Short mmCIF file of C-alpha atoms in Angstrom, two decimals:
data_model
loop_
_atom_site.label_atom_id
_atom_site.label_comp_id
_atom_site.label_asym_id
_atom_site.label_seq_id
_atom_site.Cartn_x
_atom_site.Cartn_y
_atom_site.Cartn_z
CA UNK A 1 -32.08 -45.07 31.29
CA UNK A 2 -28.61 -43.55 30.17
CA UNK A 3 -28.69 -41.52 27.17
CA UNK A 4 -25.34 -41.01 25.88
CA UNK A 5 -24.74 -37.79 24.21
CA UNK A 6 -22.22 -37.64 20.93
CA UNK A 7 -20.86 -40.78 22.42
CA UNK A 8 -19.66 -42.11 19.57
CA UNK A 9 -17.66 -39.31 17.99
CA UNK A 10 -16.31 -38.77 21.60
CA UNK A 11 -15.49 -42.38 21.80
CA UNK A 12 -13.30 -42.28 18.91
CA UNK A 13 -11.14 -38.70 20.05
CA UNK A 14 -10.03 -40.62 22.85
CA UNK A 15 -9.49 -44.00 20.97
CA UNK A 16 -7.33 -42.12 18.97
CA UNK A 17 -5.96 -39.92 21.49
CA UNK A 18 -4.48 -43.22 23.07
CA UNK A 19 -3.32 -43.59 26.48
CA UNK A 20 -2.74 -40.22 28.03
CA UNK A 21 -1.05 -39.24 31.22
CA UNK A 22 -1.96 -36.31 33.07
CA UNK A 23 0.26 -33.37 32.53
CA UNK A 24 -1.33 -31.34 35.75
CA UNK A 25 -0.50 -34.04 37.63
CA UNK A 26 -0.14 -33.01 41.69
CA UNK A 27 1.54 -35.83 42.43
CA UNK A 28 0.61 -38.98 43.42
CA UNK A 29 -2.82 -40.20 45.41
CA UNK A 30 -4.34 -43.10 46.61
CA UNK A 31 -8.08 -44.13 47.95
CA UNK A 32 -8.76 -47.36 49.60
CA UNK A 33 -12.25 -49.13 50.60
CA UNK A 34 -12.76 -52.33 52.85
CA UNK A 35 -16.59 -52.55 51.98
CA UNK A 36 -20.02 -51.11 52.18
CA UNK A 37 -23.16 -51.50 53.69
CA UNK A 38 -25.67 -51.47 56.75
CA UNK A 39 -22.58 -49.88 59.50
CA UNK A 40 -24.54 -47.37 61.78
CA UNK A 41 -22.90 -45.38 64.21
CA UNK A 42 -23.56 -47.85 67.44
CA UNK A 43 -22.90 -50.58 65.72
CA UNK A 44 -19.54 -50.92 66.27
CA UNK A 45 -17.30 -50.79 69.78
CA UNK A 46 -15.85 -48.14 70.40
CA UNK A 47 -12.57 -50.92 70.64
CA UNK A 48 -13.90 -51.97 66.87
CA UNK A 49 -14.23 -48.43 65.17
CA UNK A 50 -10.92 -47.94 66.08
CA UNK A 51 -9.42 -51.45 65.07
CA UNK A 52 -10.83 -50.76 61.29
CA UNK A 53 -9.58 -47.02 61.51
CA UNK A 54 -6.31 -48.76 62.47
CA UNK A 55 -6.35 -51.45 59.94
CA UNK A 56 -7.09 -48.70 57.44
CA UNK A 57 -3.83 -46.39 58.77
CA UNK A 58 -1.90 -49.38 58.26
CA UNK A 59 -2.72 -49.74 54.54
CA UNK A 60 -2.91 -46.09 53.60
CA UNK A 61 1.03 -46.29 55.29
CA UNK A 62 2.21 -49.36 52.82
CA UNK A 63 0.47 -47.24 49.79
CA UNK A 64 2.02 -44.12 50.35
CA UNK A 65 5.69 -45.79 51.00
CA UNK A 66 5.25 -47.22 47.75
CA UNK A 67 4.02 -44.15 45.67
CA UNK A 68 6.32 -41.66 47.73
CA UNK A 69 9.64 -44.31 46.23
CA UNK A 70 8.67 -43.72 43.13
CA UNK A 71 6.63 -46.83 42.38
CA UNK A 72 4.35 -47.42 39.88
CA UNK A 73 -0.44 -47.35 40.88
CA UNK A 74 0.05 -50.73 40.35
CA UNK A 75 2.24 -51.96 42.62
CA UNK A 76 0.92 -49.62 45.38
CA UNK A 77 -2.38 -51.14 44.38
CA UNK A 78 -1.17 -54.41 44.99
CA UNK A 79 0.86 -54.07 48.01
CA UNK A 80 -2.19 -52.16 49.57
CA UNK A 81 -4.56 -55.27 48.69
CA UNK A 82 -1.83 -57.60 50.29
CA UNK A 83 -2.37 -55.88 53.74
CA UNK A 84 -5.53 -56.17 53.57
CA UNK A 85 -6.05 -59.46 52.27
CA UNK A 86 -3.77 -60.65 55.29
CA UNK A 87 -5.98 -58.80 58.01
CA UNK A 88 -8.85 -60.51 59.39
CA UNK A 89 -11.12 -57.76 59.81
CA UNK A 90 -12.34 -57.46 55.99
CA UNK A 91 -13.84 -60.18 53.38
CA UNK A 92 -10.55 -61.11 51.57
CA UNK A 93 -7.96 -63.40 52.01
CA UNK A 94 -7.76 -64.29 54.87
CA UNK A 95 -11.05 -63.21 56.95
CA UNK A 96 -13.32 -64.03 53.87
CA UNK A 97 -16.57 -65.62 54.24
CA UNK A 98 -17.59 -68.98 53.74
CA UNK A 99 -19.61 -70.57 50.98
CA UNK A 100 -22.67 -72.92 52.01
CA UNK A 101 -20.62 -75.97 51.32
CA UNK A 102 -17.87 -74.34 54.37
CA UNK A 103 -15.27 -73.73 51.72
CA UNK A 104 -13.78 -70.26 51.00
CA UNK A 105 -13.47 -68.89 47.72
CA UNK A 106 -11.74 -66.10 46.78
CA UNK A 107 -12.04 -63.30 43.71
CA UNK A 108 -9.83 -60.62 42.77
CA UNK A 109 -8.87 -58.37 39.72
CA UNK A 110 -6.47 -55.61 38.90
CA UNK A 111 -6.36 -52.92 36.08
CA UNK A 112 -3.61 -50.87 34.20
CA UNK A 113 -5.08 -47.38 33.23
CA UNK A 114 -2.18 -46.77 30.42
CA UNK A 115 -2.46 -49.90 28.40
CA UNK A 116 -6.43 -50.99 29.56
CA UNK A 117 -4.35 -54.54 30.60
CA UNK A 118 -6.48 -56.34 33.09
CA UNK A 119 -6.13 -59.82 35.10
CA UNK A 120 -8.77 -61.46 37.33
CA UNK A 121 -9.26 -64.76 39.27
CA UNK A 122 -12.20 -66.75 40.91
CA UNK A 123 -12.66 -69.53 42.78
CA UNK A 124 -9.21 -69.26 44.48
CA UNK A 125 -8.83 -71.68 47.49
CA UNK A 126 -5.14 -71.63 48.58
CA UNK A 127 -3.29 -68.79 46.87
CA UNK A 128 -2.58 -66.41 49.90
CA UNK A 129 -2.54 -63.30 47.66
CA UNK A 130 -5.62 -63.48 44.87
CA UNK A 131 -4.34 -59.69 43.77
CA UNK A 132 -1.07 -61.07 43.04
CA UNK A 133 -2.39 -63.87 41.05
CA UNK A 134 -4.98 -61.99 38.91
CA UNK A 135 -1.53 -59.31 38.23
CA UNK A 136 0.04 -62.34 37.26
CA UNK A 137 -2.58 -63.35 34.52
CA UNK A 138 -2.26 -59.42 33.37
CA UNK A 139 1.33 -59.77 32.88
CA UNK A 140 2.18 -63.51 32.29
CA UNK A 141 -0.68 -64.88 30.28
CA UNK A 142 -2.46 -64.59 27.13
CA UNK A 143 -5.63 -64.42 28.85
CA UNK A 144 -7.68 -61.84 31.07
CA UNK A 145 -10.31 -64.51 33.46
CA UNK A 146 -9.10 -67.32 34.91
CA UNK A 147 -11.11 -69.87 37.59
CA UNK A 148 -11.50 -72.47 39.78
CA UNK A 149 -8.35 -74.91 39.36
CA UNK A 150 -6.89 -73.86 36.44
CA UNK A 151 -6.32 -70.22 38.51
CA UNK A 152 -4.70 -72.08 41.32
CA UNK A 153 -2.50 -74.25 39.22
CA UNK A 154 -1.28 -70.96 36.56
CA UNK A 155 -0.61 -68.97 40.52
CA UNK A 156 1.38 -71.69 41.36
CA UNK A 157 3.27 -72.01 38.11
CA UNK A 158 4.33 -68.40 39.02
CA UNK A 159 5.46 -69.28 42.55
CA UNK A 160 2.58 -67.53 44.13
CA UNK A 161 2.66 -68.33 48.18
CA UNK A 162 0.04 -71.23 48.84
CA UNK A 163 -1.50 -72.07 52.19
CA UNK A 164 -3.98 -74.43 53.16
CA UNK A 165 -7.26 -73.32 53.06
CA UNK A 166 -7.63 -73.09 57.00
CA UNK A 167 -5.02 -70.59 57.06
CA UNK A 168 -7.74 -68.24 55.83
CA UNK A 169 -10.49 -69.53 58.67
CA UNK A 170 -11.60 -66.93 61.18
CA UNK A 171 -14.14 -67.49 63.73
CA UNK A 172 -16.54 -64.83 63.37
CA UNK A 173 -16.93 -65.96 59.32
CA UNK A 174 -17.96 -68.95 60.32
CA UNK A 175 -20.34 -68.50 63.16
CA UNK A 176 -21.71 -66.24 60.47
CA UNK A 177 -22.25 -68.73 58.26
CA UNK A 178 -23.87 -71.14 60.84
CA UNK A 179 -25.98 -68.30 61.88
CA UNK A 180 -27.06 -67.44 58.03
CA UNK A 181 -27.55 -71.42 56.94
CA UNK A 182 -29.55 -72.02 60.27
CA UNK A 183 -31.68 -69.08 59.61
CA UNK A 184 -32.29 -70.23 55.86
CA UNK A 185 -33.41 -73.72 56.85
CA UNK A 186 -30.36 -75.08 54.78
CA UNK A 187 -27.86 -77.66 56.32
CA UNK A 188 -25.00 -76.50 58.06
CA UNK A 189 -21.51 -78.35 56.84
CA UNK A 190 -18.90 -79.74 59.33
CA UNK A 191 -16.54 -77.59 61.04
CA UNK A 192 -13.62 -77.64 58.00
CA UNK A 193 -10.73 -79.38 58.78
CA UNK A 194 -7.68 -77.45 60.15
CA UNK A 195 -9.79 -74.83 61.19
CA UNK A 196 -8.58 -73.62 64.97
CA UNK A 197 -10.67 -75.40 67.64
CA UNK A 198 -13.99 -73.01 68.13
CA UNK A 199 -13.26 -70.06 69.96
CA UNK A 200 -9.70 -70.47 69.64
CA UNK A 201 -9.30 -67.17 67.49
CA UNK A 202 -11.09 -63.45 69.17
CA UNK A 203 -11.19 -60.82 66.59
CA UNK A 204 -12.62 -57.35 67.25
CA UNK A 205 -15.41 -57.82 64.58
CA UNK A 206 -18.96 -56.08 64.32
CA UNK A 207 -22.04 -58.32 65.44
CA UNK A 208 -21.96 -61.10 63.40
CA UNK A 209 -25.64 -60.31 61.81
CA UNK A 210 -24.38 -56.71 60.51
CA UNK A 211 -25.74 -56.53 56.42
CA UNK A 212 -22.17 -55.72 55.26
CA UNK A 213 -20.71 -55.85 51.66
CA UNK A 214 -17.15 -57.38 52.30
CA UNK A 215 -14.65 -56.75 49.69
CA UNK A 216 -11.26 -54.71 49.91
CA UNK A 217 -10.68 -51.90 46.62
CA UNK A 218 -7.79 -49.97 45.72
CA UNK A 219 -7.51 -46.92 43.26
CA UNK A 220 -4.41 -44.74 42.63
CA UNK A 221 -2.55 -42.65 40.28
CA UNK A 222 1.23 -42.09 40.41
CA UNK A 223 3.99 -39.28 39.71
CA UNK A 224 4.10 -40.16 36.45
CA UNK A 225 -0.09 -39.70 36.05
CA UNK A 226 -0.44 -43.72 35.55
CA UNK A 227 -3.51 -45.00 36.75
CA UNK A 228 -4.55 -48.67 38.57
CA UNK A 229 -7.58 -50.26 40.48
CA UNK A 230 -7.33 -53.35 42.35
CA UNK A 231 -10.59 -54.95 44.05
CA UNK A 232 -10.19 -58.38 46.21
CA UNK A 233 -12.90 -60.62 47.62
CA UNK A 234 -14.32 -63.41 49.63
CA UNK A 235 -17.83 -62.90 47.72
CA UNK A 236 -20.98 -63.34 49.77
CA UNK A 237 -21.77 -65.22 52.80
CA UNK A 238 -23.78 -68.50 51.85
CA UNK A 239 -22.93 -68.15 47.90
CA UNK A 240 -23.94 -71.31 46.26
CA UNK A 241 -23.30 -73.03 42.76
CA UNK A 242 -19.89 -71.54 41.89
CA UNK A 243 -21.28 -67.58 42.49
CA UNK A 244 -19.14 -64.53 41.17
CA UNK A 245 -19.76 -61.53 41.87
CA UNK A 246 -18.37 -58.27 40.10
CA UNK A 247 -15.22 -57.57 41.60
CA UNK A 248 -13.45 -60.12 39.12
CA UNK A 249 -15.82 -58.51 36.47
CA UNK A 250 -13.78 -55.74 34.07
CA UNK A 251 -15.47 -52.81 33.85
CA UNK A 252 -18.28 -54.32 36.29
CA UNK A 253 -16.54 -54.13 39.78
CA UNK A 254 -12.94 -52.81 38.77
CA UNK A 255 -11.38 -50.63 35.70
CA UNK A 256 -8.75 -47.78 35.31
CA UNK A 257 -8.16 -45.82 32.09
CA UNK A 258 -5.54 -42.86 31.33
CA UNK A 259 -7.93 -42.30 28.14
CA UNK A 260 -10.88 -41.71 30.11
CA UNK A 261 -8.54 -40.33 33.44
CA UNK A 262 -10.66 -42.62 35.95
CA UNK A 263 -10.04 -45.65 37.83
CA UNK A 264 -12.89 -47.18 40.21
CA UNK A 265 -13.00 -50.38 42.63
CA UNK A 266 -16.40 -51.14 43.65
CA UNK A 267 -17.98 -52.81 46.44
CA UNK A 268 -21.67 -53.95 47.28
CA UNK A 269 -24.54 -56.23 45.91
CA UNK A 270 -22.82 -57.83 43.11
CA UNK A 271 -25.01 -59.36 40.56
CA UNK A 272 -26.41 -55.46 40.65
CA UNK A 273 -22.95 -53.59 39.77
CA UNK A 274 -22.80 -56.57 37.09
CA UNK A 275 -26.02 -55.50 35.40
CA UNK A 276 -25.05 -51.99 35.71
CA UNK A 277 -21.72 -51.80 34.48
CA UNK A 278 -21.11 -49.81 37.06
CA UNK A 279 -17.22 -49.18 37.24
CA UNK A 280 -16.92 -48.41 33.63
CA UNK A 281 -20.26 -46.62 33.01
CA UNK A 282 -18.52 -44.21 35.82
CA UNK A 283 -15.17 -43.65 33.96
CA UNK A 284 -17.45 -42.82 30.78
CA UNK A 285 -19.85 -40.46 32.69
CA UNK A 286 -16.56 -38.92 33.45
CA UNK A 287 -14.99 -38.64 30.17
CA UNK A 288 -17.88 -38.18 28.22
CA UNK A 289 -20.23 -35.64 27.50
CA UNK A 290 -23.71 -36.98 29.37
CA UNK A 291 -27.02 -35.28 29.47
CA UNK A 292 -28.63 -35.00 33.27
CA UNK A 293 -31.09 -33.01 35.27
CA UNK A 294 -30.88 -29.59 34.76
CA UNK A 295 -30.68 -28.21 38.24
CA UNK A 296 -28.69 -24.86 39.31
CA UNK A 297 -25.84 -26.81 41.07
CA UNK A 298 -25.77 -29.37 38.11
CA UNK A 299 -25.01 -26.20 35.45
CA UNK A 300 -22.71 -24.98 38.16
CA UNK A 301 -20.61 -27.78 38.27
CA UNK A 302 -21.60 -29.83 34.80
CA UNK A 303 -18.63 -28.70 32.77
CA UNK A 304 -15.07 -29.07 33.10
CA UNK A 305 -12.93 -28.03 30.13
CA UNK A 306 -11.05 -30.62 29.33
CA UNK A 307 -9.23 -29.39 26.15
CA UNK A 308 -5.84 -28.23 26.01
CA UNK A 309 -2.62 -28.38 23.78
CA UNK A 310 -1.58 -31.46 25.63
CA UNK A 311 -4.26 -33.72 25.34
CA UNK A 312 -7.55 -34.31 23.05
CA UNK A 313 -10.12 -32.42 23.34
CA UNK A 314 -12.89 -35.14 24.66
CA UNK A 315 -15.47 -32.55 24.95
CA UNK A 316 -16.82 -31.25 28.42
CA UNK A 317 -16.65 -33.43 31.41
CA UNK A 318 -19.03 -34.71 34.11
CA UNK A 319 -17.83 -33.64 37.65
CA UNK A 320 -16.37 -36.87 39.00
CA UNK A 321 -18.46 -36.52 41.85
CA UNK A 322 -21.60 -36.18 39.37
CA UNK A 323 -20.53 -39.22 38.01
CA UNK A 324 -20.60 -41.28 40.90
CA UNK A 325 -24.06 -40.41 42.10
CA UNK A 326 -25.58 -40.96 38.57
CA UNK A 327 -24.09 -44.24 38.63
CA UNK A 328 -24.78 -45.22 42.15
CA UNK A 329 -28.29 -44.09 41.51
CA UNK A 330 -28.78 -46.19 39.24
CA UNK A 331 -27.34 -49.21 41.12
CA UNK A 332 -30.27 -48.42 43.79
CA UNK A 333 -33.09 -47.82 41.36
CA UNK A 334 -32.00 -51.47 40.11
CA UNK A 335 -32.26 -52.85 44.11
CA UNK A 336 -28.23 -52.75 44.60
CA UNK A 337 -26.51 -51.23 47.40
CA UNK A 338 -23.21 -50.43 48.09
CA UNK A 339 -20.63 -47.67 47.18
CA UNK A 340 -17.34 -47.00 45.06
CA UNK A 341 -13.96 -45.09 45.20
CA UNK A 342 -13.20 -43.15 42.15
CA UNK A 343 -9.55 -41.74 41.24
CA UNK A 344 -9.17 -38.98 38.49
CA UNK A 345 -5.80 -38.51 36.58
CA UNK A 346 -5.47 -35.35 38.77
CA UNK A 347 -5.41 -37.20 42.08
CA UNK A 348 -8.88 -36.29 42.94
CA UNK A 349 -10.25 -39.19 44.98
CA UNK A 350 -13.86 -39.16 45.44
CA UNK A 351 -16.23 -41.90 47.23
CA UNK A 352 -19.72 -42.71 46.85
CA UNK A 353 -22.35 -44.87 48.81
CA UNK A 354 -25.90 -45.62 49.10
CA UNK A 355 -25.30 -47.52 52.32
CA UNK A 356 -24.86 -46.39 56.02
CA UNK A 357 -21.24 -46.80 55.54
CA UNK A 358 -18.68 -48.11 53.67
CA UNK A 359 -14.99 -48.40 55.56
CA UNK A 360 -12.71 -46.00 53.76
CA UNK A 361 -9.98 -44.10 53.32
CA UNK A 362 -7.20 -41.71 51.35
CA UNK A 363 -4.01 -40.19 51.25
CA UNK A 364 -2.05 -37.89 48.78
CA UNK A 365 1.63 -36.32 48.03
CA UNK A 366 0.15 -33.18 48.90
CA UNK A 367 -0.19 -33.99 52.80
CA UNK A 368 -4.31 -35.20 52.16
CA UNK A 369 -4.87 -38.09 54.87
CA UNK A 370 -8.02 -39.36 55.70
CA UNK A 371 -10.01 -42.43 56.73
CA UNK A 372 -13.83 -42.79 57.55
CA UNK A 373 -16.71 -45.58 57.99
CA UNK A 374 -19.87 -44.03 58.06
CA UNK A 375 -22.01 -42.25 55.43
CA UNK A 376 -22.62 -38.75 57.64
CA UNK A 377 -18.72 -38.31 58.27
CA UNK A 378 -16.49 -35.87 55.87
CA UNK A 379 -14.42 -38.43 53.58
#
């Protein structure tokens, strides 16, 4: 159970602190994830450990071109989810996984840190880009959710690039899906039209009955101390009945806040980080003073002055890292798995996971470059 200490009378320092950008700033940073779960060392190819290390240079490269001109966390968040949404290996765009009806429906949300502006889509069958289009309901709409039809038609008011819904087909998604529906006794739809004939398109691709979270996350902070997270999605293999998960889900799967100097993209069992709140609760853990096991390495680390002439004084501050865990922890005591990638005002990027692996990565102004897939390996 969370017990929230002088929550309230913290709650309202930083309400009326407002937005506020890091002073300390060491320039700008940027963590990436392309999903959690069950990926073991020996799992993978060699040929396929390095194809998802590659796929995550490539996207660490477009982020850090971005930041490094001067532009903003959010447009380095959504450039970043663009690659990724295009590349075949990961659940988004194109590469997601199939429904149990054979269609492919896609999820996505973004997150300004200085105004707490947020857009997110579901149910998105032709938009090539669902980051784009749930930036577009952030900055061209009234609204913060939109679905299903009326999503597509508002993306393609903005003259958001459509394709047909084949363009996102890849082979391996759907063999999983046969393989899944077969298993399940459930009836296995026709082959969807357009779709390449079978065996048309090889992908380097893990075994096709790998327990994987798919979803593609982006936090970052600029020069100017601005924070952004971005999380896209194909959802879950087999999902039935119109199923969302918590990537679309503000505050659930994806949230970024200068008050609270956190952003977080999540990835993993869905319904779980839903019930958990799990990408807000973290920022808060953060920002707010919590109470937690007393342990010597907890009162080593617990408090982090956070009070200073330039800023509010929100009281002291759960290590980021502390923060994670708690959360995560939670997640699992619920039944959840899966992990998260935090960013801090500072540029501290920190990743947690209570899976084998989770595909990963970061890079920094300050020469920090790193990317990583399993659980035992130094992030």
């Amino acid at each position: 159970m969370k017990t929230w200490i002088a929550a309230v009378a913290t709650a309202l320092m930083v309400a009326l602190a407002g937005p506020v950008l890091a002073q300390d700033s060491a320039g700008w940073s940027l963590a990436i994830h392309g999903g959690a779960g069950v990926i073991e060392r020996g799992s993978l190819t060699p040929e396929q450990d390095a194809a998802y290390r590659a796929a995550l240079e490539e996207a660490l490269d477009v982020g850090a071109e971005v930041l490094d001109g001067g532009g903003t966390a959010l447009d380095a968040v959504e450039a970043v989810i663009q690659v990724l949404e295009d590349n075949p290996l990961f659940n988004a765009g194109r590469g997601a996984v199939f429904t149990a009806d054979g269609r492919i429906e896609h999820d996505a949300a973004i997150m300004d840190g200085t105004t707490l502006d947020a857009g997110a889509v579901a149910g998105l069958t032709r938009t090539r880009h669902p980051i784009s289009a749930a930036r577009a309901v952030m900055e061209n709409s009234p609204h913060v959710f939109l679905i299903g039809q009326g999503a597509e038609t508002f993306a393609r008011d903005q003259g958001l690039e459509e394709v047909e819904p084949a363009w996102f087909f890849t082979e391996r998604r759907w063999r999983g899906l046969v393989r899944q529906l077969e298993r399940e006794g459930l009836p296995v739809p026709a082959r969807p039209e357009g779709a390449p004939a079978e065996g048309a398109m090889a992908a380097v691709a893990p075994p096709l009955d790998e327990r994987k979270f798919g979803t593609v996350g982006v936090v970052a902070v600029d020069r100017v101390g601005r924070l952004a997270a971005g999380t896209s999605t194909g959802g879950m293999s087999g999902k039935r009945w119109g199923r969302v998960g918590d990537v679309p889900v503000i505050g659930a799967g994806t949230y970024a806040s200068n008050a609270e100097g956190c952003a977080v993209s999540a990835t993993g069992s869905g319904e779980y980080f839903i019930r958990a709140t799990v990408a807000r609760d973290i920022c808060a853990r953060y920002a707010w003073e919590l109470s937690y096991p007393e342990s010597e390495e907890n009162r080593a680390m617990a408090v982090e002055d956070v009070c200073s002439p330039d800023t509010a004084c929100a009281g002291p501050r759960q290590p980021v890292h502390v923060a994670a865990s708690e959360e995560m922890r939670e997640v699992g005591d619920l039944g959840g798995e899966g992990g998260v990638i935090v960013m801090t005002a500072q540029g501290q990027a920190w990743f947690e996971m209570n899976t084998s692996g989770m595909y990963r990565g970061r890079v920094s102004e300050n020469g920090e470059r790193r990317v990583a897939i399993y659980a035992d390996e130094e992030d």
